[in-house]
Every structure is written in structure tokens, then in C-alpha cells.
PDB file of C-alpha atoms in Angstrom:
ATOM      1  CA  MET A  25      -4.164   6.677  15.024  1.00 61.00           C
ATOM      2  CA  SER A  26      -1.547   4.479  14.282  1.00 83.00           C
ATOM      3  CA  THR A  27       1.282   3.723  10.820  1.00 93.00           C
ATOM      4  CA  SER A  28       3.138   0.761  10.871  1.00 95.00           C
ATOM      5  CA  PHE A  29       5.626  -1.534   9.183  1.00 97.00           C
ATOM      6  CA  GLN A  30       4.599  -5.588   8.095  1.00 98.00           C
ATOM      7  CA  ILE A  31       7.512  -7.688   8.433  1.00 98.00           C
ATOM      8  CA  PHE A  32       7.664 -10.987   6.793  1.00 97.00           C
ATOM      9  CA  PRO A  33      10.302 -12.561   7.892  1.00 97.00           C
ATOM     10  CA  THR A  34      12.293 -15.688   5.195  1.00 94.00           C
ATOM     11  CA  ARG A  35      13.687 -17.391   7.933  1.00 90.00           C
ATOM     12  CA  LYS A  36      12.414 -19.076  11.194  1.00 86.00           C
ATOM     13  CA  ASN A  37      14.077 -17.350  13.969  1.00 82.00           C
ATOM     14  CA  LYS A  38      13.800 -15.103  16.476  1.00 85.00           C
ATOM     15  CA  PRO A  39      16.218 -12.295  16.204  1.00 91.00           C
ATOM     16  CA  ALA A  40      17.360 -10.753  19.536  1.00 95.00           C
ATOM     17  CA  CYS A  41      16.364  -7.521  20.969  1.00 96.00           C
ATOM     18  CA  ASP A  42      19.794  -6.804  21.006  1.00 96.00           C
ATOM     19  CA  GLU A  43      20.930  -6.944  18.378  1.00 97.00           C
ATOM     20  CA  ILE A  44      17.349  -5.352  16.120  1.00 97.00           C
ATOM     21  CA  ILE A  45      18.598  -2.576  18.777  1.00 97.00           C
ATOM     22  CA  LYS A  46      22.613  -2.226  17.526  1.00 97.00           C
ATOM     23  CA  TYR A  47      21.669  -2.783  13.689  1.00 97.00           C
ATOM     24  CA  SER A  48      18.745  -0.150  13.566  1.00 97.00           C
ATOM     25  CA  MET A  49      20.742   2.579  16.091  1.00 96.00           C
ATOM     26  CA  ASN A  50      23.472   2.417  13.641  1.00 95.00           C
ATOM     27  CA  LEU A  51      21.065   2.828  10.402  1.00 96.00           C
ATOM     28  CA  PHE A  52      18.958   6.427  12.654  1.00 96.00           C
ATOM     29  CA  CYS A  53      22.512   7.133  13.999  1.00 94.00           C
ATOM     30  CA  ARG A  54      23.929   7.505  10.142  1.00 94.00           C
ATOM     31  CA  PHE A  55      21.223   9.346   8.932  1.00 94.00           C
ATOM     32  CA  LEU A  56      21.258  11.199  12.042  1.00 93.00           C
ATOM     33  CA  GLN A  57      24.618  12.417  11.662  1.00 93.00           C
ATOM     34  CA  LYS A  58      24.248  13.137   7.762  1.00 92.00           C
ATOM     35  CA  GLU A  59      21.620  15.427   8.739  1.00 92.00           C
ATOM     36  CA  LYS A  60      24.037  16.638  10.870  1.00 91.00           C
ATOM     37  CA  ILE A  61      21.357  16.308  13.614  1.00 89.00           C
ATOM     38  CA  SER A  62      23.754  16.219  17.006  1.00 84.00           C
ATOM     39  CA  CYS A  63      21.297  13.505  19.197  1.00 80.00           C
ATOM     40  CA  ASP A  64      21.822  11.106  21.883  1.00 85.00           C
ATOM     41  CA  ILE A  65      20.266   8.328  21.444  1.00 90.00           C
ATOM     42  CA  GLU A  66      19.509   4.875  23.827  1.00 94.00           C
ATOM     43  CA  ILE A  67      17.091   2.460  23.259  1.00 96.00           C
ATOM     44  CA  THR A  68      15.781  -0.522  26.015  1.00 96.00           C
ATOM     45  CA  ALA A  69      13.659  -3.066  25.089  1.00 96.00           C
ATOM     46  CA  SER A  70      10.941  -4.433  27.416  1.00 95.00           C
ATOM     47  CA  GLU A  71       8.244  -6.905  26.493  1.00 95.00           C
ATOM     48  CA  VAL A  72       4.970  -6.382  28.227  1.00 94.00           C
ATOM     49  CA  SER A  73       1.745  -8.421  28.612  1.00 90.00           C
ATOM     50  CA  CYS A  74      -1.971  -8.721  28.040  1.00 82.00           C
ATOM     51  CA  GLU A  75      -2.395  -7.661  31.586  1.00 83.00           C
ATOM     52  CA  ASP A  76      -0.066  -5.027  31.383  1.00 83.00           C
ATOM     53  CA  LYS A  77       2.728  -6.816  33.021  1.00 85.00           C
ATOM     54  CA  VAL A  78       6.337  -5.817  31.937  1.00 87.00           C
ATOM     55  CA  TYR A  79       9.498  -8.115  31.574  1.00 88.00           C
ATOM     56  CA  ASN A  80      12.224  -5.764  30.804  1.00 89.00           C
ATOM     57  CA  SER A  81      15.709  -6.479  28.880  1.00 89.00           C
ATOM     58  CA  PRO A  82      13.720  -9.853  27.060  1.00 90.00           C
ATOM     59  CA  GLU A  83      16.446 -12.006  24.609  1.00 93.00           C
ATOM     60  CA  SER A  84      13.974 -12.131  21.531  1.00 94.00           C
ATOM     61  CA  LEU A  85      11.344 -10.459  19.788  1.00 94.00           C
ATOM     62  CA  VAL A  86       7.723 -11.022  21.133  1.00 91.00           C
ATOM     63  CA  SER A  87       6.870 -14.912  20.423  1.00 90.00           C
ATOM     64  CA  ASN A  88       3.092 -14.374  20.938  1.00 91.00           C
ATOM     65  CA  GLU A  89       0.317 -12.803  19.950  1.00 94.00           C
ATOM     66  CA  ASP A  90      -0.717 -11.406  23.860  1.00 94.00           C
ATOM     67  CA  ASN A  91       2.391  -9.883  24.222  1.00 95.00           C
ATOM     68  CA  TYR A  92       4.059  -7.083  22.080  1.00 96.00           C
ATOM     69  CA  THR A  93       7.678  -5.673  22.665  1.00 96.00           C
ATOM     70  CA  ALA A  94       8.450  -2.036  22.621  1.00 96.00           C
ATOM     71  CA  PHE A  95      11.776  -0.783  21.741  1.00 97.00           C
ATOM     72  CA  THR A  96      12.038   2.489  23.975  1.00 96.00           C
ATOM     73  CA  LEU A  97      14.026   5.640  22.668  1.00 95.00           C
ATOM     74  CA  ASN A  98      16.045   8.552  25.015  1.00 93.00           C
ATOM     75  CA  ASN A  99      13.681   7.259  28.221  1.00 92.00           C
ATOM     76  CA  GLU A 100      10.872   9.387  25.510  1.00 91.00           C
ATOM     77  CA  GLY A 101       8.702   7.304  23.277  1.00 95.00           C
ATOM     78  CA  ASP A 102       7.925   3.704  22.600  1.00 96.00           C
ATOM     79  CA  ALA A 103       7.771   2.043  18.991  1.00 97.00           C
ATOM     80  CA  TYR A 104       5.719  -1.471  19.271  1.00 97.00           C
ATOM     81  CA  VAL A 105       7.030  -4.736  17.631  1.00 97.00           C
ATOM     82  CA  PHE A 106       3.662  -6.882  17.758  1.00 97.00           C
ATOM     83  CA  TYR A 107       3.349 -10.668  16.412  1.00 96.00           C
ATOM     84  CA  HIS A 108       1.062 -11.832  14.305  1.00 97.00           C
ATOM     85  CA  LYS A 109       0.016 -15.890  13.011  1.00 96.00           C
ATOM     86  CA  ILE A 110      -0.354 -16.413   9.459  1.00 96.00           C
ATOM     87  CA  ASP A 111      -4.224 -16.486   9.007  1.00 96.00           C
ATOM     88  CA  ASP A 112      -6.704 -16.950   5.408  1.00 96.00           C
ATOM     89  CA  ILE A 113      -6.484 -13.279   5.045  1.00 95.00           C
ATOM     90  CA  ASP A 114      -3.237 -12.398   4.650  1.00 95.00           C
ATOM     91  CA  LYS A 115      -3.234 -15.439   2.202  1.00 96.00           C
ATOM     92  CA  ASP A 116      -5.404 -13.656   0.723  1.00 96.00           C
ATOM     93  CA  PHE A 117      -3.725 -10.853   0.708  1.00 95.00           C
ATOM     94  CA  TRP A 118      -0.547 -12.070  -1.726  1.00 96.00           C
ATOM     95  CA  ASP A 119      -3.058 -13.517  -3.838  1.00 96.00           C
ATOM     96  CA  GLU A 120      -4.121 -10.570  -4.977  1.00 95.00           C
ATOM     97  CA  GLU A 121      -0.975  -8.194  -4.413  1.00 95.00           C
ATOM     98  CA  LEU A 122       1.120 -11.186  -6.681  1.00 96.00           C
ATOM     99  CA  LYS A 123      -1.737 -10.403  -9.453  1.00 95.00           C
ATOM    100  CA  GLU A 124      -1.164  -6.427  -9.771  1.00 93.00           C
ATOM    101  CA  ASN A 125       1.517  -5.282  -7.630  1.00 96.00           C
ATOM    102  CA  LYS A 126       4.598  -6.212  -9.443  1.00 95.00           C
ATOM    103  CA  LYS A 127       6.960  -5.939  -6.605  1.00 96.00           C
ATOM    104  CA  ALA A 128       5.394  -7.912  -5.179  1.00 97.00           C
ATOM    105  CA  LYS A 129       5.778 -10.747  -8.145  1.00 96.00           C
ATOM    106  CA  SER A 130       9.894 -10.215  -8.590  1.00 97.00           C
ATOM    107  CA  LEU A 131       9.868 -11.140  -5.066  1.00 97.00           C
ATOM    108  CA  LYS A 132       7.309 -14.604  -5.241  1.00 96.00           C
ATOM    109  CA  GLU A 133       9.509 -16.701  -3.678  1.00 96.00           C
ATOM    110  CA  LYS A 134      10.138 -15.008  -0.510  1.00 96.00           C
ATOM    111  CA  ILE A 135       6.018 -14.326   0.102  1.00 96.00           C
ATOM    112  CA  ASP A 136       6.230 -17.808  -1.133  1.00 96.00           C
ATOM    113  CA  ASP A 137       8.734 -18.559   1.930  1.00 95.00           C
ATOM    114  CA  ASN A 138       7.393 -16.307   4.718  1.00 96.00           C
ATOM    115  CA  LEU A 139       4.161 -18.019   4.100  1.00 95.00           C
ATOM    116  CA  GLU A 140       5.409 -21.483   5.036  1.00 94.00           C
ATOM    117  CA  THR A 141       7.233 -19.631   8.577  1.00 95.00           C
ATOM    118  CA  GLY A 142       3.709 -18.930   9.878  1.00 95.00           C
ATOM    119  CA  TYR A 143       4.076 -15.689  11.263  1.00 97.00           C
ATOM    120  CA  TYR A 144       4.744 -11.969  10.704  1.00 97.00           C
ATOM    121  CA  TRP A 145       5.717  -8.965  12.553  1.00 97.00           C
ATOM    122  CA  SER A 146       4.322  -5.218  12.348  1.00 97.00           C
ATOM    123  CA  VAL A 147       6.409  -2.054  14.138  1.00 98.00           C
ATOM    124  CA  LYS A 148       3.906   0.360  15.058  1.00 96.00           C
ATOM    125  CA  ARG A 149       4.832   4.373  15.867  1.00 93.00           C
ATOM    126  CA  THR A 150       1.038   5.556  17.570  1.00 92.00           C
ATOM    127  CA  ALA A 151      -0.016   9.707  16.965  1.00 88.00           C
ATOM    128  CA  GLY A 152       1.478  11.603  19.920  1.00 88.00           C
ATOM    129  CA  GLN A 153       4.921  10.067  19.423  1.00 91.00           C
ATOM    130  CA  PRO A 154       8.413  12.762  20.201  1.00 92.00           C
ATOM    131  CA  VAL A 155       9.761  13.257  16.447  1.00 93.00           C
ATOM    132  CA  ILE A 156      12.788  10.984  17.240  1.00 94.00           C
ATOM    133  CA  VAL A 157      10.717   7.633  16.719  1.00 95.00           C
ATOM    134  CA  SER A 158       8.227   8.784  13.928  1.00 94.00           C
ATOM    135  CA  LEU A 159      11.621   9.263  12.147  1.00 95.00           C
ATOM    136  CA  TYR A 160      13.617   5.702  13.046  1.00 96.00           C
ATOM    137  CA  TYR A 161      10.583   3.208  13.760  1.00 96.00           C
ATOM    138  CA  GLY A 162      11.445   2.409   9.866  1.00 97.00           C
ATOM    139  CA  TYR A 163      14.429   1.845  10.957  1.00 98.00           C
ATOM    140  CA  LEU A 164      13.545  -0.577  13.420  1.00 98.00           C
ATOM    141  CA  ALA A 165      11.152  -2.051  10.567  1.00 98.00           C
ATOM    142  CA  ILE A 166      14.755  -2.484   8.254  1.00 98.00           C
ATOM    143  CA  ALA A 167      16.942  -3.861  11.180  1.00 98.00           C
ATOM    144  CA  ILE A 168      13.668  -6.874  11.615  1.00 98.00           C
ATOM    145  CA  ALA A 169      13.909  -7.989   8.521  1.00 97.00           C
ATOM    146  CA  VAL A 170      17.344  -7.379   7.908  1.00 97.00           C
ATOM    147  CA  LEU A 171      18.207  -9.776  10.118  1.00 97.00           C
ATOM    148  CA  THR A 172      15.561 -13.089   9.137  1.00 96.00           C
ATOM    149  CA  ASP A 173      16.248 -12.492   5.004  1.00 96.00           C
ATOM    150  CA  GLY A 174      12.521 -10.744   5.115  1.00 96.00           C
ATOM    151  CA  ILE A 175      10.530  -7.951   3.074  1.00 97.00           C
ATOM    152  CA  ILE A 176       8.877  -4.981   4.178  1.00 98.00           C
ATOM    153  CA  TYR A 177       5.010  -3.548   3.587  1.00 97.00           C
ATOM    154  CA  SER A 178       2.436  -0.806   4.323  1.00 95.00           C
ATOM    155  CA  ASP A 179      -0.255   0.696   2.852  1.00 91.00           C
ATOM    156  CA  ASP A 180      -1.245   2.554   5.952  1.00 92.00           C
ATOM    157  CA  GLY A 181       0.778   5.952   5.074  1.00 89.00           C
ATOM    158  CA  ALA A 182       3.901   4.512   7.578  1.00 93.00           C
ATOM    159  CA  TRP A 183       5.644   5.263   3.976  1.00 94.00           C
ATOM    160  CA  ASP A 184       5.099   5.546  -0.114  1.00 91.00           C
ATOM    161  CA  TYR A 185       2.496   3.081  -0.742  1.00 91.00           C
ATOM    162  CA  SER A 186       4.772   2.351  -3.655  1.00 91.00           C
ATOM    163  CA  SER A 187       7.812   0.900  -2.997  1.00 93.00           C
ATOM    164  CA  PHE A 188       6.474  -2.034  -1.126  1.00 96.00           C
ATOM    165  CA  PRO A 189       7.088  -4.944  -1.398  1.00 97.00           C
ATOM    166  CA  ILE A 190      10.371  -4.285  -0.487  1.00 97.00           C
ATOM    167  CA  GLU A 191      13.594  -6.542   0.873  1.00 97.00           C
ATOM    168  CA  GLY A 192      15.215  -5.162   4.151  1.00 96.00           C
ATOM    169  CA  ILE A 193      18.486  -4.021   3.033  1.00 94.00           C
ATOM    170  CA  ALA A 194      16.712  -2.210  -0.587  1.00 96.00           C
ATOM    171  CA  PHE A 195      15.015  -0.573   1.965  1.00 97.00           C
ATOM    172  CA  GLU A 196      18.025   0.195   4.030  1.00 94.00           C
ATOM    173  CA  ASN A 197      18.409   3.473   0.953  1.00 91.00           C
ATOM    174  CA  GLU A 198      14.911   4.513   0.414  1.00 93.00           C
ATOM    175  CA  TYR A 199      13.814   5.242   4.216  1.00 96.00           C
ATOM    176  CA  LEU A 200      13.780   9.048   4.789  1.00 94.00           C
ATOM    177  CA  ASN A 201      15.349   9.705   1.445  1.00 92.00           C
ATOM    178  CA  ILE A 202      12.823  12.341   0.598  1.00 86.00           C
ATOM    179  CA  GLU A 203      14.326  12.915  -2.612  1.00 86.00           C
ATOM    180  CA  LYS A 204      12.873   9.386  -3.743  1.00 83.00           C
ATOM    181  CA  LEU A 205       9.261  10.278  -2.104  1.00 84.00           C
ATOM    182  CA  SER A 206       6.336  10.622  -4.359  1.00 85.00           C
ATOM    183  CA  ASP A 207       3.976  10.559  -1.826  1.00 89.00           C
ATOM    184  CA  THR A 208       3.220  14.649  -0.900  1.00 90.00           C
ATOM    185  CA  THR A 209       1.848  13.318   2.612  1.00 91.00           C
ATOM    186  CA  VAL A 210       4.594  11.713   4.172  1.00 91.00           C
ATOM    187  CA  LYS A 211       6.732  13.829   2.577  1.00 91.00           C
ATOM    188  CA  GLU A 212       5.733  17.025   4.096  1.00 93.00           C
ATOM    189  CA  SER A 213       5.795  15.318   7.819  1.00 92.00           C
ATOM    190  CA  VAL A 214       9.647  13.970   7.146  1.00 92.00           C
ATOM    191  CA  GLU A 215      10.213  17.168   6.211  1.00 92.00           C
ATOM    192  CA  ASN A 216       8.400  18.544   9.637  1.00 92.00           C
ATOM    193  CA  TRP A 217       9.576  15.950  11.912  1.00 91.00           C
ATOM    194  CA  LEU A 218      13.122  16.754  10.686  1.00 91.00           C
ATOM    195  CA  ASP A 219      13.471  20.839  11.319  1.00 90.00           C
ATOM    196  CA  ILE A 220      11.378  20.324  14.577  1.00 89.00           C
ATOM    197  CA  LEU A 221      15.039  18.195  15.742  1.00 86.00           C
ATOM    198  CA  LYS A 222      17.133  20.708  14.480  1.00 85.00           C
ATOM    199  CA  LYS A 223      15.577  23.038  16.274  1.00 82.00           C
ATOM    200  CA  MET A 224      16.067  21.405  19.475  1.00 76.00           C
TER     201      MET A 224
END
């Protein structure tokens, strides 16, 4: 089982992996300091092909559906970024969201801009990853969204569904802020991960 954040860029630019690492690491380290968690963080990126060939230190995010970008934390675990072309199913999805979801309605212009780009990314965390990855990967999604002026969405339990869609810069203030969470399952998971990390 995995959970994921989808990032819908509104500008056609592929952010550099170094930029993504720097932005996401700054956010994550700030969060750890606030929680009084002492932890050295090292993040590296690699691109993996469908034949499982690994290309270290890619310049930018993956931009085809055959490969994915892996962000590795402390050589312990990975968060994965996949590229997706927008198809009719995605367009139908946004049509439905715009009818029912107030937050989607408020971001209609950005949603339209994303449909013009023709693609989006998903950031995934698979089951069994170290807790540090479980906490970090939302910041990875935020960094990609901010660097592409994009919006974030998730409906598979990565975070509280009622938060989405949301601009990346706004999600910086919500992600890992358990006081704002109404989803008890997600809240319990985050509290458990933090407890484990504080004891390490």
C-alpha cells in the first residue's frame, strides 16, 4: 500500500532536483527543530528507468511516464516522483471537483492553467518506509508545487482530504500541523511517527 500527493503545475518548467532538495530540506529541518528532534538529513536524487537502470544526480524531475525520480533520505528509504500525462479521466475528475469542492472552485484558474500544461506529478510513499520518509515526503510535494506555482491534491489518506486542493505555499502551513487535522487516522499516524523519531 502507498499514499501519494499529486502536484499539478501551472507553469511548464521542470524544477531542478537540487532546487527541490534544498527547498524541501529547509522546510523539513525547520519542522524537526520546532519538534526538538535532532537529526542529520542527507537527500540524494536518482532517476530510475523501467528497466531498473539507475541514473544518479539527475538535473531535473522525470518528464516521461517510463521513468521515475527517487529521493533517498540518509540511504535509508525513498520517496518517489512519477510523471503523468493528463488524459480525459483527469479532465472529468476536475469537472466533478469543480462542481462539488469549494476549494477547487476557488482555484479554478490554476486548475485550467494546469490542464494547459498537459501533465502532473505524483509523490508516493510506500508502506514500510522509515518514519523519516513518511514525514518528509509531503515537504517534497510542497517543494515541487511551490517551484512550479502548482496545486496539491490527495484523496488516498496522505493527508486530510478536506484540505485539498491547495496551493503549495499554503500547504507549508498545514502539513504536519496536527492541530489542524480532522482526519483521526492521519493524526494518529503522524503522532506515532514523531514519537518514534524522538526516541531514536
